[in-house]
Amino acid sequence: MDEAPVAPEPRPERPAAGKVYLVGAGPGDPELLTLKGLRALQEAEVVVYDRLANPQLLEHAPERAERVYVGKEAQHHAMTQEEINALLVARGLEGRVVCRLKGGDPFVFGRGGEEAEALAAAGVEWEYVPGVTSAIAAAGYAGIPVTYRGLCSTFAIVTGHEDPAKPESSIRWEHLARGVETAVFLMGVERLPDIVAQLTAHGRSPDTPAALVSWGTHPHQRTVQGTLADIAERCREAGCSAPAVTIVGPVAALRERLRWFDSRPLFGKRIVVTRAREQAGDLARRIEQAGGEAILCPTIRIQPVDKPDLSGLERPYDWVVFTSVNGVYCLLAALRGAGKDVRALGQARIAAIGPETARAVEAAGVRVDFVPSEYVAERVAAEFPEPVSGRRVLLPRAREAREVLPSLWRGQGAVVDVVPVYETVTDETGVASLRARIEAGEVDALTFTASSTVRNYARLLHGIDLNGTRIACIGPVTAATATELGLHVDIVAEVYTIPGLLQALKALFSPRQ
Ligand code: SAH
């Protein structure tokens, strides 16, 4: 009897070829990553990262990617270099895509060369993705260009790790002192006095400008300026610590003219944004652009309503009126959840309250027919492009929204379906842990954009010492609530908008700007 042809058993596949990307994570600022580095991270199945690679970058890696921290602090290594090499080789041979994320550039004192050698020797495919090195970027963020026409035409990147006193030092101090205009020392902050001694002993003038930049490109970057004669002492007094680069040469004095990063109005200020995460972006970005560090700490979270009632869509609406960005996202998500899309809105015309809402609608590929000049129910009604009498209107919005607009329109003879598509739920875990930072004096300001949030915060912070944390409010209503609840309001925005609030923060922290 003939047997029916049987499909061959799938053979266990040999692992596809793995690949290890040696990626420069840049000096700290998470935006200083190359596009190629970003792609390697996004495609990684394994991420192996150092202490100096900003951990925020890991957010770009797929959630399911394995994350391995291999440490590398001066005295304390989570893994030895040999173990790291072995790990990279092993994962590569398993056929995995590995992103080896290294601070700065992988080939500048990062032992990237050794990792590449180990991979090459084991026959694992690898690729080098350059990074922004701290040797150049930390200096530049301090307002020090490492070369400058007329002042400097050679510059050297030097390890400060070596014991300069050891006779077999591989550093040719006599050449470094006299033949190189800018010398940038990495590592070994504690060896600064020896470095200075070697340079001056070999003929570098004690008057040579010098600067040390620690945590370059980070929100808490610090710079100490001086000359070879006093830089070590000044750093000791200032308590500078690693990671830091030391720049020696006439360019170090250019900081006086070219300082930019740490002279921005909110530089070094840690400012809490209390809005829901979904709405915090704009304020957070503006704080960061002004040099501050935005700490997102909401007490509420926007949650889509599970299966909102969209049965009204069975008959055509004349208008769909969106009152918020969340309303747009959550309605679209609800439609998708029901196996539909915007076409379910048929020929309905679209109104969007506020420019952000309009942008969210347009981003979904849908044209907006009407945007009122202001969001006050009366204005919306007065400016509406046609009489609403007899019209069917869909209002997808928050569960707890006010009733003004629907009742106004119903009074004018419209059929208004108010469909809650999202709600705000409390989530106070963040503030609970923020308390400790406030008490430790690690928070410079709290910003409030709504009375409801002020109430949540006032309850959660009750009885603690604010320890110098200032309070900024978006407008008089929010400020009055705060004052009523016993909070001392330091500043109220003059214009009751997010840009207005930012202006107030600048006035608070940099009154002269
Ligand atoms: N591959 C890295 C350097 C690794 S060696 C690069 O290209 O930047 C580690 C040293 O780099 C530290 O000891 C410190 O000297 C320097 N460094 C790294 N990040 C730094 C930062 N954000 N600010 C100042 N120095 C930094």
Coordinates of C-alpha atoms and ligand atoms in Angstrom, one line a residue:
M1 CA 0.0 0.0 0.0
D2 CA 1.2 3.4 -1.0
E3 CA 1.9 5.7 1.8
A4 CA 0.8 9.2 1.5
P5 CA 3.8 11.5 1.2
V6 CA 4.8 12.8 4.5
A7 CA 6.4 16.1 5.0
P8 CA 10.0 15.6 6.2
E9 CA 10.5 16.1 10.0
P10 CA 11.8 19.6 10.5
R11 CA 15.5 19.2 11.4
P12 CA 16.6 21.0 14.5
E13 CA 18.1 24.2 13.0
R14 CA 21.6 25.1 13.5
P15 CA 21.7 28.4 15.4
A16 CA 21.7 31.4 13.0
A17 CA 25.0 33.2 13.0
G18 CA 25.2 35.5 16.1
K19 CA 26.6 39.0 16.0
V20 CA 28.1 41.2 18.6
Y21 CA 27.9 44.9 18.2
L22 CA 30.5 46.9 20.3
V23 CA 28.4 50.0 20.7
G24 CA 29.6 53.3 22.1
A25 CA 26.9 54.5 24.5
G26 CA 28.3 58.1 24.7
P27 CA 29.4 60.0 27.7
G28 CA 26.1 60.1 29.6
D29 CA 23.5 62.3 28.0
P30 CA 21.2 59.5 26.6
E31 CA 20.7 61.5 23.4
L32 CA 24.3 61.2 22.5
L33 CA 23.9 57.8 21.0
T34 CA 24.4 57.2 17.3
L35 CA 21.4 56.0 15.2
K36 CA 23.4 52.9 14.4
G37 CA 23.9 52.3 18.1
L38 CA 20.2 52.8 18.7
R39 CA 19.4 50.2 16.0
A40 CA 21.8 47.7 17.5
L41 CA 20.1 48.2 20.9
Q42 CA 16.6 47.8 19.4
E43 CA 17.6 44.6 17.7
A44 CA 19.5 43.1 20.6
E45 CA 18.6 39.8 22.2
V46 CA 21.3 40.3 24.8
V47 CA 22.6 43.7 26.2
V48 CA 25.9 43.6 28.1
Y49 CA 26.5 47.0 29.7
D50 CA 29.0 48.9 31.9
R51 CA 28.6 51.2 34.8
L52 CA 29.3 54.3 32.6
A53 CA 26.7 53.4 29.9
N54 CA 23.6 55.4 30.9
P55 CA 21.1 52.8 32.1
Q56 CA 18.3 54.9 30.6
L57 CA 19.5 53.6 27.2
L58 CA 18.3 50.1 28.1
E59 CA 14.8 51.3 27.6
H60 CA 15.5 51.1 23.9
A61 CA 16.2 47.4 24.1
P62 CA 13.3 44.9 23.6
E63 CA 11.6 44.0 26.9
R64 CA 12.5 40.3 26.5
A65 CA 16.2 41.0 25.8
E66 CA 18.6 39.6 28.4
R67 CA 20.3 42.4 30.3
V68 CA 23.7 41.7 31.9
Y69 CA 25.4 44.3 34.0
V70 CA 29.2 43.7 34.0
G71 CA 30.1 46.6 36.4
K72 CA 33.5 48.1 36.2
E73 CA 34.0 50.5 38.9
A74 CA 37.5 51.5 39.9
Q75 CA 37.9 49.0 42.7
H76 CA 34.9 46.7 42.2
H77 CA 34.3 44.7 39.1
A78 CA 31.1 42.8 38.7
M79 CA 32.9 40.6 36.2
T80 CA 36.6 40.4 35.1
Q81 CA 37.5 41.4 31.6
E82 CA 38.2 37.7 30.8
E83 CA 34.7 36.8 32.0
I84 CA 33.2 39.6 29.9
N85 CA 35.1 38.3 26.8
A86 CA 33.9 34.8 27.5
L87 CA 30.3 35.9 27.9
L88 CA 30.3 37.8 24.6
V89 CA 31.9 34.9 22.8
A90 CA 29.4 32.4 24.3
R91 CA 26.3 34.4 23.4
G92 CA 27.7 35.0 19.9
L93 CA 28.3 31.3 19.4
E94 CA 24.7 30.6 20.6
G95 CA 23.6 32.6 17.6
R96 CA 22.4 35.7 19.6
V97 CA 22.4 39.3 18.6
V98 CA 24.4 41.0 21.3
C99 CA 24.7 44.7 22.0
R100 CA 27.8 45.3 24.1
L101 CA 27.1 48.8 25.4
K102 CA 30.2 50.7 26.5
G103 CA 30.6 54.2 27.9
G104 CA 31.9 56.8 25.5
D105 CA 33.6 55.2 22.5
P106 CA 34.4 51.5 22.8
F107 CA 37.9 51.9 21.5
V108 CA 39.0 54.7 23.8
F109 CA 40.3 53.1 27.0
G110 CA 37.3 50.8 27.1
R111 CA 39.2 47.6 26.4
G112 CA 36.9 47.3 23.3
G113 CA 39.9 46.2 21.3
E114 CA 40.4 43.2 23.6
E115 CA 36.7 42.2 23.3
A116 CA 36.9 42.5 19.5
E117 CA 40.0 40.3 19.5
A118 CA 38.4 37.6 21.6
L119 CA 35.4 37.6 19.3
A120 CA 37.5 37.5 16.1
A121 CA 39.6 34.6 17.6
A122 CA 36.4 32.6 18.3
G123 CA 35.0 33.3 14.8
V124 CA 32.1 35.4 16.1
E125 CA 31.0 38.1 13.7
W126 CA 31.3 41.5 15.3
E127 CA 30.9 45.2 14.4
Y128 CA 32.3 48.4 15.9
V129 CA 29.7 51.2 16.4
P130 CA 31.6 54.4 17.5
G131 CA 30.4 56.5 20.4
V132 CA 30.9 60.1 21.5
T133 CA 33.9 59.9 23.7
S134 CA 33.9 61.7 27.1
A135 CA 37.4 63.0 26.3
I136 CA 35.9 65.4 23.8
A137 CA 32.3 65.7 24.9
A138 CA 32.8 66.3 28.7
A139 CA 35.3 69.1 27.7
G140 CA 32.8 70.5 25.2
Y141 CA 29.9 70.4 27.6
A142 CA 32.1 72.5 30.0
G143 CA 32.7 75.0 27.2
I144 CA 36.2 73.7 26.3
P145 CA 36.8 72.9 22.6
V146 CA 39.8 70.4 22.6
T147 CA 41.3 72.2 19.6
Y148 CA 41.1 75.9 18.7
R149 CA 42.7 77.6 15.8
G150 CA 45.7 79.6 17.0
L151 CA 45.8 78.0 20.5
C152 CA 46.1 74.4 19.8
S153 CA 46.7 72.1 16.9
T154 CA 47.6 68.9 18.7
F155 CA 45.7 67.1 21.4
A156 CA 46.3 63.8 23.2
I157 CA 44.0 61.5 25.1
V158 CA 46.0 60.1 28.0
T159 CA 45.3 57.5 30.6
G160 CA 45.6 58.9 34.1
H161 CA 45.3 55.4 35.4
E162 CA 49.0 54.6 35.4
D163 CA 51.2 55.3 38.3
P164 CA 53.1 58.2 36.8
A165 CA 56.0 57.5 39.2
K166 CA 56.6 54.0 38.0
P167 CA 59.9 53.9 36.1
E168 CA 58.5 51.8 33.3
S169 CA 55.6 54.2 32.7
S170 CA 54.5 54.0 29.0
I171 CA 53.7 57.7 29.0
R172 CA 56.5 59.8 27.5
W173 CA 56.0 62.7 29.9
E174 CA 58.7 64.8 28.3
H175 CA 56.9 64.7 24.9
L176 CA 53.5 65.1 26.5
A177 CA 54.6 68.1 28.5
R178 CA 56.3 69.9 25.6
G179 CA 55.0 68.5 22.4
V180 CA 51.2 68.5 22.9
E181 CA 49.1 71.6 23.4
T182 CA 45.9 70.0 24.8
A183 CA 46.2 66.9 27.0
V184 CA 43.0 65.2 28.2
F185 CA 43.4 62.7 31.0
L186 CA 40.9 60.0 31.6
M187 CA 40.5 57.9 34.7
G188 CA 42.5 58.2 37.9
V189 CA 41.1 61.5 39.4
E190 CA 43.0 60.6 42.6
R191 CA 46.3 60.7 40.6
L192 CA 45.9 64.3 39.6
P193 CA 48.6 65.6 41.9
D194 CA 51.1 63.1 40.3
I195 CA 50.0 64.1 36.8
V196 CA 50.5 67.8 37.5
A197 CA 53.9 67.0 39.1
Q198 CA 55.1 65.0 36.0
L199 CA 53.9 67.7 33.6
T200 CA 55.6 70.5 35.4
A201 CA 58.7 68.5 36.1
H202 CA 59.0 67.9 32.3
G203 CA 58.7 71.6 31.4
R204 CA 55.0 72.5 31.2
S205 CA 54.4 75.9 32.7
P206 CA 52.5 76.0 36.0
D207 CA 50.4 78.8 34.6
T208 CA 48.9 76.5 31.9
P209 CA 45.1 76.6 32.2
A210 CA 43.5 73.4 33.4
A211 CA 40.0 72.1 34.2
L212 CA 38.4 69.0 35.6
V213 CA 34.9 68.0 34.5
S214 CA 33.2 65.3 36.4
W215 CA 30.0 63.6 35.3
G216 CA 30.3 65.4 31.9
T217 CA 27.0 65.8 29.9
H218 CA 25.0 64.6 32.9
P219 CA 22.5 66.9 34.7
H220 CA 24.9 67.0 37.6
Q221 CA 28.0 67.8 35.6
R222 CA 30.6 69.7 37.6
T223 CA 33.6 71.7 36.5
V224 CA 36.6 73.0 38.5
Q225 CA 38.9 75.5 36.7
G226 CA 42.4 76.6 37.5
T227 CA 46.0 76.3 36.3
L228 CA 48.4 73.5 36.6
A229 CA 49.7 75.2 39.8
D230 CA 46.4 75.0 41.7
I231 CA 44.0 72.6 39.9
A232 CA 44.8 69.6 42.1
E233 CA 44.3 71.6 45.3
R234 CA 41.0 73.1 43.9
C235 CA 39.7 69.7 43.0
R236 CA 40.5 68.3 46.4
E237 CA 38.7 71.2 48.1
A238 CA 35.7 70.8 45.8
G239 CA 35.6 67.0 46.5
C240 CA 35.6 66.0 42.9
S241 CA 35.2 62.4 42.2
A242 CA 35.1 60.0 39.2
P243 CA 34.2 59.8 36.5
A244 CA 36.1 62.9 35.4
V245 CA 38.3 64.1 32.6
T246 CA 41.1 66.6 33.2
I247 CA 42.0 69.0 30.4
V248 CA 45.4 70.7 30.4
G249 CA 46.2 73.4 27.9
P250 CA 45.3 76.9 26.8
V251 CA 41.9 75.8 25.5
A252 CA 40.8 75.2 29.2
A253 CA 40.6 79.0 29.6
L254 CA 38.0 79.3 26.8
R255 CA 35.3 78.1 29.2
E256 CA 35.1 81.7 30.5
R257 CA 33.7 82.6 27.1
L258 CA 32.1 79.4 25.9
R259 CA 30.4 78.1 29.0
W260 CA 26.9 77.1 27.9
F261 CA 25.6 73.8 29.4
D262 CA 25.9 74.6 33.1
S263 CA 24.8 78.2 32.7
R264 CA 21.3 77.4 31.5
P265 CA 18.6 78.8 33.8
L266 CA 17.5 75.5 35.4
F267 CA 20.9 73.7 35.3
G268 CA 21.3 71.2 38.1
K269 CA 17.8 71.7 39.4
R270 CA 15.8 68.6 40.1
I271 CA 12.2 69.4 39.4
V272 CA 9.2 67.1 40.0
V273 CA 6.5 67.0 37.4
T274 CA 3.3 65.8 39.1
R275 CA 1.1 65.4 36.0
A276 CA 0.0 62.0 34.8
R277 CA 2.8 60.3 32.8
E278 CA 0.7 60.6 29.7
Q279 CA 0.6 64.4 30.0
A280 CA 4.0 65.1 31.6
G281 CA 6.1 65.0 28.4
D282 CA 5.8 68.7 27.4
L283 CA 6.7 70.1 30.8
A284 CA 9.5 67.6 31.3
R285 CA 11.0 68.4 28.0
R286 CA 10.9 72.1 28.6
I287 CA 12.6 71.6 32.0
E288 CA 15.3 69.5 30.4
Q289 CA 15.9 72.0 27.6
A290 CA 16.4 74.7 30.2
G291 CA 19.1 72.5 31.9
G292 CA 17.0 70.9 34.7
E293 CA 16.3 67.3 35.5
A294 CA 12.7 66.4 35.3
I295 CA 11.5 63.8 37.9
L296 CA 8.2 62.3 36.8
C297 CA 6.1 61.5 39.8
P298 CA 2.4 61.4 39.0
T299 CA -0.3 60.5 41.5
I300 CA -2.8 59.6 38.8
R301 CA -2.7 57.6 35.7
I302 CA -4.9 57.6 32.7
Q303 CA -6.6 54.2 32.1
P304 CA -8.7 53.4 29.1
V305 CA -12.2 52.2 29.9
D306 CA -12.6 48.6 29.2
K307 CA -15.0 48.1 26.2
P308 CA -16.6 51.6 26.2
D309 CA -20.2 51.7 24.9
L310 CA -19.9 52.5 21.2
S311 CA -23.3 51.2 20.2
G312 CA -24.3 54.7 19.1
L313 CA -22.1 54.2 16.1
E314 CA -24.7 51.9 14.6
R315 CA -26.3 55.1 13.3
P316 CA -24.2 57.9 11.7
Y317 CA -23.1 60.8 13.9
D318 CA -23.0 64.3 12.5
W319 CA -20.1 65.3 14.8
V320 CA -17.5 63.7 16.9
V321 CA -16.1 66.2 19.4
F322 CA -12.7 65.3 21.0
T323 CA -11.9 67.3 24.2
S324 CA -8.5 65.8 24.9
V325 CA -5.6 63.9 23.5
N326 CA -6.5 60.9 25.7
G327 CA -10.0 61.0 24.3
V328 CA -8.5 60.6 20.8
Y329 CA -6.1 57.8 21.7
C330 CA -8.6 55.9 23.8
L331 CA -11.4 56.1 21.3
L332 CA -9.1 54.8 18.5
A333 CA -7.9 52.1 20.8
A334 CA -11.5 51.1 21.6
L335 CA -12.4 50.9 17.9
R336 CA -9.4 48.7 17.2
G337 CA -10.3 46.6 20.2
A338 CA -13.7 46.0 18.5
G339 CA -12.0 45.1 15.2
K340 CA -12.8 48.5 13.7
D341 CA -11.0 51.7 12.9
V342 CA -11.7 55.4 12.1
R343 CA -14.0 54.4 9.2
A344 CA -16.5 53.5 11.9
L345 CA -17.0 57.2 12.4
G346 CA -18.3 57.4 8.8
Q347 CA -19.0 60.9 7.5
A348 CA -19.1 62.5 10.9
R349 CA -17.3 65.8 11.1
I350 CA -14.6 66.2 13.7
A351 CA -14.1 68.9 16.3
A352 CA -11.0 69.1 18.4
I353 CA -10.8 71.2 21.6
G354 CA -7.3 72.7 21.7
P355 CA -4.3 72.5 19.3
E356 CA -2.8 69.4 21.0
T357 CA -6.0 67.4 20.6
A358 CA -6.2 68.6 17.0
R359 CA -2.6 67.3 16.4
A360 CA -3.5 63.9 17.9
V361 CA -6.4 63.6 15.5
E362 CA -4.4 64.7 12.5
A363 CA -1.6 62.2 13.5
A364 CA -4.2 59.5 13.1
G365 CA -4.6 60.6 9.5
V366 CA -8.0 62.3 10.1
R367 CA -8.7 65.9 9.2
V368 CA -10.1 68.2 11.8
D369 CA -13.1 70.3 10.8
F370 CA -13.3 72.7 13.7
V371 CA -11.1 73.9 16.5
P372 CA -12.5 76.6 18.8
S373 CA -10.4 79.6 19.7
E374 CA -10.6 78.8 23.4
Y375 CA -11.7 75.9 25.6
V376 CA -14.6 77.3 27.5
A377 CA -17.9 75.4 26.9
E378 CA -19.6 78.7 26.0
R379 CA -17.0 79.6 23.4
V380 CA -17.2 76.1 21.8
A381 CA -21.0 76.5 21.5
A382 CA -20.8 80.0 20.2
E383 CA -18.2 79.4 17.6
F384 CA -19.6 76.0 16.4
P385 CA -19.8 76.0 12.6
E386 CA -23.5 75.1 12.5
P387 CA -26.6 75.0 14.6
V388 CA -26.6 71.8 16.6
S389 CA -30.4 71.4 16.8
G390 CA -31.3 67.9 15.6
R391 CA -27.7 66.9 15.2
R392 CA -26.2 63.7 16.7
V393 CA -23.0 64.3 18.5
L394 CA -20.5 61.9 20.0
L395 CA -18.3 63.1 22.9
P396 CA -15.7 60.5 23.8
R397 CA -14.0 61.7 27.0
A398 CA -13.1 61.1 30.6
R399 CA -15.5 59.4 33.0
E400 CA -15.2 62.2 35.5
A401 CA -15.6 65.1 33.0
R402 CA -17.9 68.1 33.6
E403 CA -21.3 68.3 32.1
V404 CA -21.4 71.9 30.9
L405 CA -21.0 71.3 27.1
P406 CA -23.4 68.4 26.8
S407 CA -26.2 70.1 28.7
L408 CA -25.7 73.3 26.8
W409 CA -26.1 71.4 23.5
R410 CA -29.0 69.3 24.7
G411 CA -30.7 72.5 25.6
Q412 CA -30.3 73.6 22.0
G413 CA -31.9 70.4 20.7
A414 CA -28.9 68.2 19.9
V415 CA -28.7 64.5 20.7
V416 CA -25.4 64.2 22.7
D417 CA -23.9 60.8 23.5
V418 CA -21.3 61.2 26.2
V419 CA -19.1 58.0 26.1
P420 CA -16.4 57.7 28.8
V421 CA -13.4 56.2 27.0
Y422 CA -10.9 56.7 29.8
E423 CA -10.7 57.4 33.5
T424 CA -8.0 58.7 35.9
V425 CA -7.0 56.3 38.6
T426 CA -4.8 57.1 41.5
D427 CA -1.3 55.7 41.7
E428 CA 0.7 57.0 44.6
T429 CA 3.6 54.6 44.8
G430 CA 6.0 57.1 43.3
V431 CA 5.3 59.9 45.8
A432 CA 5.9 57.5 48.6
S433 CA 9.4 57.0 47.5
L434 CA 9.9 60.6 46.6
R435 CA 9.4 61.6 50.2
A436 CA 12.8 60.3 51.1
R437 CA 14.5 62.3 48.4
I438 CA 12.7 65.5 49.5
E439 CA 13.7 65.0 53.1
A440 CA 17.3 64.4 52.0
G441 CA 17.2 67.8 50.2
E442 CA 17.5 66.2 46.8
V443 CA 14.6 67.9 45.2
D444 CA 14.6 71.5 44.2
A445 CA 11.0 72.1 43.2
L446 CA 7.6 70.6 42.9
T447 CA 5.4 71.8 40.1
F448 CA 1.6 71.7 40.2
T449 CA -0.8 72.0 37.3
A450 CA -4.0 71.0 38.9
S451 CA -5.7 71.3 42.3
S452 CA -6.5 67.6 42.4
T453 CA -2.8 66.7 42.3
V454 CA -2.0 69.3 45.0
R455 CA -4.6 67.6 47.2
N456 CA -3.0 64.2 46.6
Y457 CA 0.5 65.5 47.3
A458 CA -0.5 67.5 50.4
R459 CA -1.9 64.3 51.9
L460 CA 1.1 62.2 50.9
L461 CA 3.7 64.7 52.1
H462 CA 1.8 65.6 55.3
G463 CA 4.1 66.3 58.2
I464 CA 7.4 65.9 56.3
D465 CA 10.1 68.5 56.2
L466 CA 10.3 69.9 52.7
N467 CA 13.9 70.8 53.3
G468 CA 14.1 73.7 50.9
T469 CA 12.0 72.2 48.1
R470 CA 10.2 75.0 46.4
I471 CA 6.7 74.9 45.1
A472 CA 5.6 76.4 41.7
C473 CA 1.9 76.5 40.6
I474 CA 0.5 77.0 37.1
G475 CA -2.1 79.5 38.2
P476 CA -4.0 81.1 41.1
V477 CA -6.6 78.3 41.5
T478 CA -3.9 75.7 42.0
A479 CA -2.0 78.0 44.2
A480 CA -5.0 78.8 46.4
T481 CA -5.6 75.0 46.9
A482 CA -2.0 74.6 47.9
T483 CA -2.0 77.5 50.4
E484 CA -5.3 76.2 51.9
L485 CA -3.7 72.9 52.5
G486 CA -0.8 74.5 54.3
L487 CA 1.8 74.4 51.5
H488 CA 4.0 77.4 51.0
V489 CA 3.8 78.5 47.3
D490 CA 7.0 80.1 46.1
I491 CA 5.9 81.2 42.7
V492 CA 2.8 81.3 40.5
A493 CA 2.9 81.5 36.7
E494 CA 1.9 84.8 35.3
V495 CA 0.5 83.1 32.2
Y496 CA -1.4 80.0 33.2
T497 CA 0.1 77.6 30.7
I498 CA 3.0 75.1 30.6
P499 CA 5.3 77.7 29.0
G500 CA 4.2 80.1 31.6
L501 CA 5.0 77.7 34.4
L502 CA 8.5 77.2 32.9
Q503 CA 9.0 80.9 32.9
A504 CA 8.1 81.0 36.6
L505 CA 10.6 78.3 37.3
K506 CA 13.3 80.2 35.5
A507 CA 12.4 83.3 37.5
L508 CA 12.6 81.3 40.7
F509 CA 16.0 79.8 40.1
S510 CA 17.7 82.3 37.8
P511 CA 16.1 85.6 38.7
R512 CA 18.5 87.6 36.5
Q513 CA 17.7 85.7 33.3
Ligands
SAH1 N1 35.4 54.7 26.5 C1 35.2 55.8 27.4 C2 36.3 55.9 28.4 C3 36.4 54.7 29.3 S1 37.5 54.9 30.6 C4 35.1 57.1 26.6 O1 35.3 57.1 25.4 O2 34.6 58.1 27.1 C5 36.5 55.6 31.9 C6 36.9 57.1 32.0 O3 36.2 57.9 31.1 C7 36.5 57.6 33.4 O4 37.4 57.3 34.4 C8 36.5 59.1 33.1 O5 37.8 59.6 33.0 C9 36.0 59.1 31.6 N2 34.6 59.4 31.6 C10 33.6 58.6 31.2 N3 32.4 59.2 31.2 C11 32.6 60.4 31.7 C12 31.8 61.5 32.0 N4 30.5 61.5 31.8 N5 32.4 62.7 32.4 C13 33.7 62.7 32.7 N6 34.5 61.7 32.4 C14 34.0 60.6 31.9

